[in-house]
Amino acid sequence: MLRSLQIEPEKCTGCLQCEMACSYQAEGVFNPAKSRIKIFTFHEEGRFVPYTCTQCSEAWCMHACPVEAIVINEATGAKEVRADVCVGCKVCTIACPFGTVNYDQDSKVVYKCDLCGGDPECAKACPTQAITYVDANHTGLDRMRAHAAKNLPGASASA
Amino acid sequence: MAWTKKVMRVNLTEGTISEEPLNMEWANQYLGQRGLATRYLVEEIDPKCDPLGPENKMIMTTGPLTGTMASTGGRYSVVTKGPLTGAIACSNSGGFMGNEIKNAGWDMIIFEGKSPKPVYLYVENEKAELLPADDLWGKSVWEADEMIHKKHQDPLIRIAVVGRAAETGCLYAGIINDLHRAAGRSGVGTVMASKNLKAVAVRGTRGVGNIKDPAAFIKATNEGKKVLSENAVTGEGLPALGTQVLMNVINEVGAMPTRNMRDVQFEGSSRISGEAMKEPRPGDGRPNLTTNAACFGCTIACGRISTIDQGHFTVENKPEYWGASGGLEYEAAWALGSDCGVDDLDALTYANFLCNEDGYDPISFGSTLAAAMEMYEMGVITKEHTHGVDFSFGSAEALAKAAEWVSKGEGFGKDLALGSKRLCEKYGHPELSMTVKGLEFPAYDPRGIQGMGLAYATSNRGACHLRGYTVASEILGIPEKTDPLVTEGKADLVKAFQDATAAVDSTGLCVFTTFAWTLEDISPQVDAACEGDWSVEKMLEVGERIWNMERDFNMAAGLTGKDDYLPKRLLKDAAKTGPATGKVNNLGEMLPRYYEVRGWTTDGVPTRETRERLGLNPDGIGV
Ligand code: SF4
Ligand code: SF4
C-alpha cells in the first residue's frame, strides 16, 4: 500500500519541529534552511501552513530533467533526486508548479522531499499531527469521517 | 558540544566586528545563555557604570540547546546592566531569533561602546556588517521589521528591533523579535537604543550540529517531549489557554494584584481570562483568540495570536490594527487589566499590540499606569497632567491613551515611561510604587503566596516571577504542594527554585517546560548534547554559582541587603478578600533563614566560604 503525507494546516502551530527533523535526517544537522518541508506563516491571518512535495504521479520535475536524475522509488512512490547524476541545471525547479524542488548552493545539486524512504521524519516529529503519513487512496478519510459525524450528533465514528 | 564555540564582538564606537573563540572553561562552569553571558559581563564591565552609558555592554546570547530539536530550544537572552534597577538585567525571549543566531554559527554577540549614528547589525552566517539605520530610527518595531526585510529582499531574515519607546528613553523598553516576542523586562531595549543600535537582523543557514551523542540526544529529547505532552499544564492547559490559564486560578486563591495592589482579587477577572478570549464577542461574533502559536521547536505552543473587533473604540478606522498579532499573555492581561481595574478584553489586547509595536514591557507599563491611576484618584495627578483624560481605575480609554503616549514618548507618556518608582518619587508618593529594586511586580500577590514575597525581595533583577516561581509549588503543587499562606520552609524552597531556574535559563530552553520538567528531565538532554558532565547535581551547582555571581555583581554595583525589601503595602495592609484575608507578607520571617541557606552573612553578602565552594572570586566582584 502506498502512503502519502497528509497535511492539515489548521492543526499546525508553526513550531518547525518538522523542518528540524527533515534537515537532521537529510543533512545531519538541525537546519530549517535545508528542510524539504517548509512552514509558511501568515501573520495577519494567524495561520501556519506546512508545504512540501505532493509526489505527483506524472511529475513535472521528473519529465523536465534532461539527465534523468529524478527517478521513482517504486516502494514509496517518491520522486527521488540522484545527487550523483544531477548536474544542477535547475530546470526541474522551474518545471515544478509548486516550487518544492530547490537548488542547494553548497552541494550544487537540487533537493526535494523523498519521503525518507517510506518513514517520513516530519510526520513523526510533528507534535500536533498536522502532518501524518496515511493510505494514499484515502487522504480524505479524516475529513469524510468528520463530516459524517456532523450528521450523527453525539456519535464518534470508528471507521 | 552543541555550542558553536564562536563569539562575535561588535564595537559600536569604532564600527568594528571581530570573532573570538568561546571561553570553554567558562562554558563548563556556566553552561550558556544567562550564566555564561553574565560571566562575560562581569569580566568586562565596571558594575558601577552608567547602564545607559557607552561603558555598559549588551550581550545577546544563546544556550547550547538553542537551535536543536529539544522542545522549546529556540531561546536567547539579553544580558546587560539594567537602567531601571542598576542591577544585573537578563531578559529571555522566544520566537525564532535565538535559533537563527545559532544557525548563523554564533553562540553570542557582545555589543560594546556606542555608535555615533544609528546603525543595525546584519549577519549572514560568517558575514556581519553594521549598516546605517538613519531611515529606521523613529520607526516602530513593525515598520522597521518590514523595511529591513524589504531592503535585503529576504523574507527569511529574523529580526530583533527596538521601537520608539526605547528611542525616546522609556526605562522599561524591551527588544522585540518576530514582531511580537520580547526580551521584555528590565529595560534591555533602552540599553540597546542608548547605543544607537536599532536592530539585529540575522540569516543563518549553517545548521546546528556538534551534538556529543546524537542517538542519546534524540532519545532524551523525545522522552522530554512525551513528558510535556502528557502533562496537564504543558499538554493541555497552556496550548488551550496559554499562560492565561492562570487568570481565574490565581484570582480564586486571592493572589491577583488589583488596582495597584490595593486588592488581591479582581471582580472582572473572568472577563479578561484565557477562557474569555475564546468566547465569541458581542461586536463581531468572533472570539478574541485567533489561534495558538509556538516558538521555535516548541511542542507546547502557549503563544496567543489575537484579533481585535474592528468596531472596538481603540481600532475604529485604524485598519493597521485589524490583523492578527501577538495576543495577551497572563502577565500582560494582569498588568494592563486587573492592576488598572480594566476589564475590556479588546482594550487590553490593543494596549498589548502597542507594547509589541513600539517595544516596551506591558508588566512595567501596566504597573506604572496603575500607580498613576491611584495618584489620580488621590488628586495628586490631575486632568492637567493627563491631557483631560479621566485616569480613574477601570478606564479603558486611559489605558489606550497611555499606551499611545508611551509608544511615541509624548506628553504624559514621558512620565509613565519613567517606571513606577521614578513616577511615584516625582509626584511625592514613593510608597505607592509597587516595585523591588526599581522593577515592577508581576502577577502574583505575595500576601496570598508567601514564598513569592521572598522570591521578589531577593530576585537579582528586581521584582520578577521568573527567577524563582514558587507559585508552581505553593498553588499548583509542582513538584509538590506547599501551603501558600505559611512562611515555614519557604526560604529553602525559594533557593531551590532560584538555582534550578538559573540553570534552565542557561540551556536555551523555555522555563515554561518546568511546569512538567524537572532537572531530571532536562539534564539528560543537556548531557547528550554537550561535552562534559551535565548531571542534575552539576546543573544545580551551576545554577547556584550563577545566582551568587549575579548577587556579587549587584553588591559591586552598590546594592546591599537593604534592597531585599517589599513595598510597605504588602507588609502592612492585609488582604481584604479571598483565602488570604487578614494576611500580609511575612518577609521578615523568611529572609534571615534565606541568607543562612544561601551561605550569606546576616547582611546578605555571600561569605568567602560560599564563594570558594562555588569557584567564585572569594573577595567578590571588582575587588
Ligand atoms: S511539526 Fe507540525 S505543528 Fe510543528 S511546524 Fe511542522 S507541521 Fe506545524
Ligand atoms: S512554552 Fe510558550 S513561550 Fe515557551 S517556547 Fe513554547 S510557545 Fe514559546
PDB file of C-alpha atoms in Angstrom, chain A residues 9-153:
ATOM      1  CA  PRO A   9      -2.770  23.282   8.266  1.00  0.00           C
ATOM      2  CA  GLU A  10      -5.368  24.176  10.896  1.00  0.00           C
ATOM      3  CA  LYS A  11      -3.507  21.939  13.369  1.00  0.00           C
ATOM      4  CA  CYS A  12      -0.073  23.496  12.767  1.00  0.00           C
ATOM      5  CA  THR A  13       1.419  25.747  15.467  1.00  0.00           C
ATOM      6  CA  GLY A  14       4.475  26.797  13.459  1.00  0.00           C
ATOM      7  CA  CYS A  15       6.982  25.113  15.767  1.00  0.00           C
ATOM      8  CA  LEU A  16       9.321  23.911  12.987  1.00  0.00           C
ATOM      9  CA  GLN A  17       9.991  20.540  14.620  1.00  0.00           C
ATOM     10  CA  CYS A  18       9.228  19.075  11.179  1.00  0.00           C
ATOM     11  CA  GLU A  19      11.813  21.295   9.491  1.00  0.00           C
ATOM     12  CA  MET A  20      14.425  20.272  12.020  1.00  0.00           C
ATOM     13  CA  ALA A  21      13.579  16.592  11.735  1.00  0.00           C
ATOM     14  CA  CYS A  22      13.744  16.797   7.959  1.00  0.00           C
ATOM     15  CA  SER A  23      17.085  18.591   7.842  1.00  0.00           C
ATOM     16  CA  TYR A  24      18.571  16.363  10.503  1.00  0.00           C
ATOM     17  CA  GLN A  25      17.599  13.251   8.557  1.00  0.00           C
ATOM     18  CA  ALA A  26      18.907  14.596   5.286  1.00  0.00           C
ATOM     19  CA  GLU A  27      21.915  16.672   6.367  1.00  0.00           C
ATOM     20  CA  GLY A  28      22.869  15.512   9.858  1.00  0.00           C
ATOM     21  CA  VAL A  29      22.367  18.966  11.384  1.00  0.00           C
ATOM     22  CA  PHE A  30      19.330  20.862  12.683  1.00  0.00           C
ATOM     23  CA  ASN A  31      18.909  23.344   9.887  1.00  0.00           C
ATOM     24  CA  PRO A  32      15.481  24.622   8.855  1.00  0.00           C
ATOM     25  CA  ALA A  33      17.172  26.389   5.942  1.00  0.00           C
ATOM     26  CA  LYS A  34      17.802  22.954   4.410  1.00  0.00           C
ATOM     27  CA  SER A  35      14.407  21.436   5.156  1.00  0.00           C
ATOM     28  CA  ARG A  36      12.399  19.844   2.358  1.00  0.00           C
ATOM     29  CA  ILE A  37       9.173  20.755   4.123  1.00  0.00           C
ATOM     30  CA  LYS A  38       8.501  24.431   4.788  1.00  0.00           C
ATOM     31  CA  ILE A  39       6.140  26.153   7.172  1.00  0.00           C
ATOM     32  CA  PHE A  40       4.637  29.407   5.933  1.00  0.00           C
ATOM     33  CA  THR A  41       3.400  31.940   8.453  1.00  0.00           C
ATOM     34  CA  PHE A  42       0.546  34.213   7.503  1.00  0.00           C
ATOM     35  CA  HIS A  43       0.913  36.597  10.388  1.00  0.00           C
ATOM     36  CA  GLU A  44      -2.068  38.867   9.801  1.00  0.00           C
ATOM     37  CA  GLU A  45      -4.360  35.879   9.394  1.00  0.00           C
ATOM     38  CA  GLY A  46      -2.848  33.944  12.283  1.00  0.00           C
ATOM     39  CA  ARG A  47      -2.278  30.862  10.115  1.00  0.00           C
ATOM     40  CA  PHE A  48       0.596  28.411   9.665  1.00  0.00           C
ATOM     41  CA  VAL A  49       0.728  26.282   6.547  1.00  0.00           C
ATOM     42  CA  PRO A  50       3.124  23.358   6.059  1.00  0.00           C
ATOM     43  CA  TYR A  51       4.044  22.760   2.436  1.00  0.00           C
ATOM     44  CA  THR A  52       6.087  20.141   0.641  1.00  0.00           C
ATOM     45  CA  CYS A  53       6.203  17.933  -2.431  1.00  0.00           C
ATOM     46  CA  THR A  54       2.972  16.082  -3.203  1.00  0.00           C
ATOM     47  CA  GLN A  55       4.788  13.379  -5.237  1.00  0.00           C
ATOM     48  CA  CYS A  56       2.757  13.945  -8.430  1.00  0.00           C
ATOM     49  CA  SER A  57       2.032  10.804 -10.449  1.00  0.00           C
ATOM     50  CA  GLU A  58       3.150  12.497 -13.656  1.00  0.00           C
ATOM     51  CA  ALA A  59       5.880  14.523 -12.022  1.00  0.00           C
ATOM     52  CA  TRP A  60       6.797  17.688 -13.904  1.00  0.00           C
ATOM     53  CA  CYS A  61      10.243  17.734 -12.363  1.00  0.00           C
ATOM     54  CA  MET A  62      10.964  14.197 -13.448  1.00  0.00           C
ATOM     55  CA  HIS A  63       9.808  14.812 -17.010  1.00  0.00           C
ATOM     56  CA  ALA A  64      11.743  18.049 -17.254  1.00  0.00           C
ATOM     57  CA  CYS A  65      15.078  16.640 -16.124  1.00  0.00           C
ATOM     58  CA  PRO A  66      17.428  16.289 -19.139  1.00  0.00           C
ATOM     59  CA  VAL A  67      19.716  13.736 -17.452  1.00  0.00           C
ATOM     60  CA  GLU A  68      17.122  11.538 -15.723  1.00  0.00           C
ATOM     61  CA  ALA A  69      18.374  12.417 -12.287  1.00  0.00           C
ATOM     62  CA  ILE A  70      14.869  12.239 -10.816  1.00  0.00           C
ATOM     63  CA  VAL A  71      13.525   8.720 -10.514  1.00  0.00           C
ATOM     64  CA  ILE A  72      10.550   6.974  -8.967  1.00  0.00           C
ATOM     65  CA  ASN A  73      11.057   4.868  -5.886  1.00  0.00           C
ATOM     66  CA  GLU A  74       8.605   2.083  -6.651  1.00  0.00           C
ATOM     67  CA  ALA A  75       8.239   1.095  -2.995  1.00  0.00           C
ATOM     68  CA  THR A  76       7.198   4.537  -1.753  1.00  0.00           C
ATOM     69  CA  GLY A  77       6.080   6.384  -4.876  1.00  0.00           C
ATOM     70  CA  ALA A  78       8.518   9.158  -4.048  1.00  0.00           C
ATOM     71  CA  LYS A  79      10.272  11.031  -6.826  1.00  0.00           C
ATOM     72  CA  GLU A  80      13.881  10.971  -5.673  1.00  0.00           C
ATOM     73  CA  VAL A  81      16.861  13.041  -6.792  1.00  0.00           C
ATOM     74  CA  ARG A  82      20.002  11.062  -7.644  1.00  0.00           C
ATOM     75  CA  ALA A  83      22.524  13.575  -6.435  1.00  0.00           C
ATOM     76  CA  ASP A  84      25.366  11.886  -8.311  1.00  0.00           C
ATOM     77  CA  VAL A  85      23.529  12.262 -11.612  1.00  0.00           C
ATOM     78  CA  CYS A  86      22.061  15.748 -11.102  1.00  0.00           C
ATOM     79  CA  VAL A  87      24.021  18.435 -12.996  1.00  0.00           C
ATOM     80  CA  GLY A  88      22.423  21.364 -11.164  1.00  0.00           C
ATOM     81  CA  CYS A  89      20.766  22.828 -14.288  1.00  0.00           C
ATOM     82  CA  LYS A  90      17.686  23.753 -12.199  1.00  0.00           C
ATOM     83  CA  VAL A  91      15.181  23.025 -14.968  1.00  0.00           C
ATOM     84  CA  CYS A  92      13.151  20.921 -12.533  1.00  0.00           C
ATOM     85  CA  THR A  93      12.875  23.852 -10.111  1.00  0.00           C
ATOM     86  CA  ILE A  94      11.261  25.821 -12.931  1.00  0.00           C
ATOM     87  CA  ALA A  95       9.062  22.931 -14.026  1.00  0.00           C
ATOM     88  CA  CYS A  96       7.565  22.178 -10.619  1.00  0.00           C
ATOM     89  CA  PRO A  97       4.379  24.253 -10.322  1.00  0.00           C
ATOM     90  CA  PHE A  98       4.569  24.134  -6.521  1.00  0.00           C
ATOM     91  CA  GLY A  99       8.161  25.211  -6.000  1.00  0.00           C
ATOM     92  CA  THR A 100       9.001  22.172  -3.914  1.00  0.00           C
ATOM     93  CA  VAL A 101      12.242  21.243  -5.735  1.00  0.00           C
ATOM     94  CA  ASN A 102      15.066  23.603  -4.823  1.00  0.00           C
ATOM     95  CA  TYR A 103      18.706  24.166  -5.601  1.00  0.00           C
ATOM     96  CA  ASP A 104      21.305  23.927  -2.849  1.00  0.00           C
ATOM     97  CA  GLN A 105      24.240  26.288  -3.233  1.00  0.00           C
ATOM     98  CA  ASP A 106      26.505  24.201  -1.031  1.00  0.00           C
ATOM     99  CA  SER A 107      26.094  20.821  -2.762  1.00  0.00           C
ATOM    100  CA  LYS A 108      25.397  22.387  -6.186  1.00  0.00           C
ATOM    101  CA  VAL A 109      22.555  19.935  -6.877  1.00  0.00           C
ATOM    102  CA  VAL A 110      18.814  20.085  -6.296  1.00  0.00           C
ATOM    103  CA  TYR A 111      16.987  18.536  -3.374  1.00  0.00           C
ATOM    104  CA  LYS A 112      13.401  17.622  -2.632  1.00  0.00           C
ATOM    105  CA  CYS A 113      11.264  15.514  -0.331  1.00  0.00           C
ATOM    106  CA  ASP A 114      11.905  11.785  -0.771  1.00  0.00           C
ATOM    107  CA  LEU A 115       9.515  10.586   1.954  1.00  0.00           C
ATOM    108  CA  CYS A 116      12.625   9.491   3.908  1.00  0.00           C
ATOM    109  CA  GLY A 117      12.468   6.133   2.123  1.00  0.00           C
ATOM    110  CA  GLY A 118       8.992   5.448   3.470  1.00  0.00           C
ATOM    111  CA  ASP A 119       9.217   6.631   7.081  1.00  0.00           C
ATOM    112  CA  PRO A 120       8.954  10.411   6.931  1.00  0.00           C
ATOM    113  CA  GLU A 121      10.638  12.143   9.848  1.00  0.00           C
ATOM    114  CA  CYS A 122       8.430  15.254   9.679  1.00  0.00           C
ATOM    115  CA  ALA A 123       5.296  13.234  10.390  1.00  0.00           C
ATOM    116  CA  LYS A 124       6.993  11.547  13.334  1.00  0.00           C
ATOM    117  CA  ALA A 125       8.217  14.849  14.754  1.00  0.00           C
ATOM    118  CA  CYS A 126       5.012  16.833  14.448  1.00  0.00           C
ATOM    119  CA  PRO A 127       3.548  17.236  17.933  1.00  0.00           C
ATOM    120  CA  THR A 128       0.064  18.151  16.707  1.00  0.00           C
ATOM    121  CA  GLN A 129      -0.476  15.579  13.943  1.00  0.00           C
ATOM    122  CA  ALA A 130      -0.680  18.370  11.409  1.00  0.00           C
ATOM    123  CA  ILE A 131       1.417  16.027   9.252  1.00  0.00           C
ATOM    124  CA  THR A 132       0.524  12.368   9.078  1.00  0.00           C
ATOM    125  CA  TYR A 133       1.540   9.578   6.722  1.00  0.00           C
ATOM    126  CA  VAL A 134      -1.582   7.785   5.575  1.00  0.00           C
ATOM    127  CA  ASP A 135      -3.027   5.395   2.985  1.00  0.00           C
ATOM    128  CA  ALA A 136      -2.536   7.189  -0.330  1.00  0.00           C
ATOM    129  CA  ASN A 137      -6.004   6.162  -1.506  1.00  0.00           C
ATOM    130  CA  HIS A 138      -7.690   7.709   1.468  1.00  0.00           C
ATOM    131  CA  THR A 139      -6.145  11.067   2.376  1.00  0.00           C
ATOM    132  CA  GLY A 140      -9.693  12.377   2.575  1.00  0.00           C
ATOM    133  CA  LEU A 141     -10.783   9.804   5.135  1.00  0.00           C
ATOM    134  CA  ASP A 142     -10.497  12.023   8.201  1.00  0.00           C
ATOM    135  CA  ARG A 143     -12.430  14.824   6.599  1.00  0.00           C
ATOM    136  CA  MET A 144     -15.104  12.369   5.389  1.00  0.00           C
ATOM    137  CA  ARG A 145     -15.355  10.995   8.904  1.00  0.00           C
ATOM    138  CA  ALA A 146     -15.675  14.465  10.397  1.00  0.00           C
ATOM    139  CA  HIS A 147     -18.469  15.374   8.023  1.00  0.00           C
ATOM    140  CA  ALA A 148     -20.193  12.047   8.576  1.00  0.00           C
ATOM    141  CA  ALA A 149     -20.066  12.632  12.318  1.00  0.00           C
ATOM    142  CA  LYS A 150     -21.751  16.012  11.873  1.00  0.00           C
ATOM    143  CA  ASN A 151     -24.902  14.212  10.790  1.00  0.00           C
ATOM    144  CA  LEU A 152     -24.796  11.975  13.847  1.00  0.00           C
ATOM    145  CA  PRO A 153     -24.879  14.202  16.925  1.00  0.00           C
TER     146      PRO A 153
END
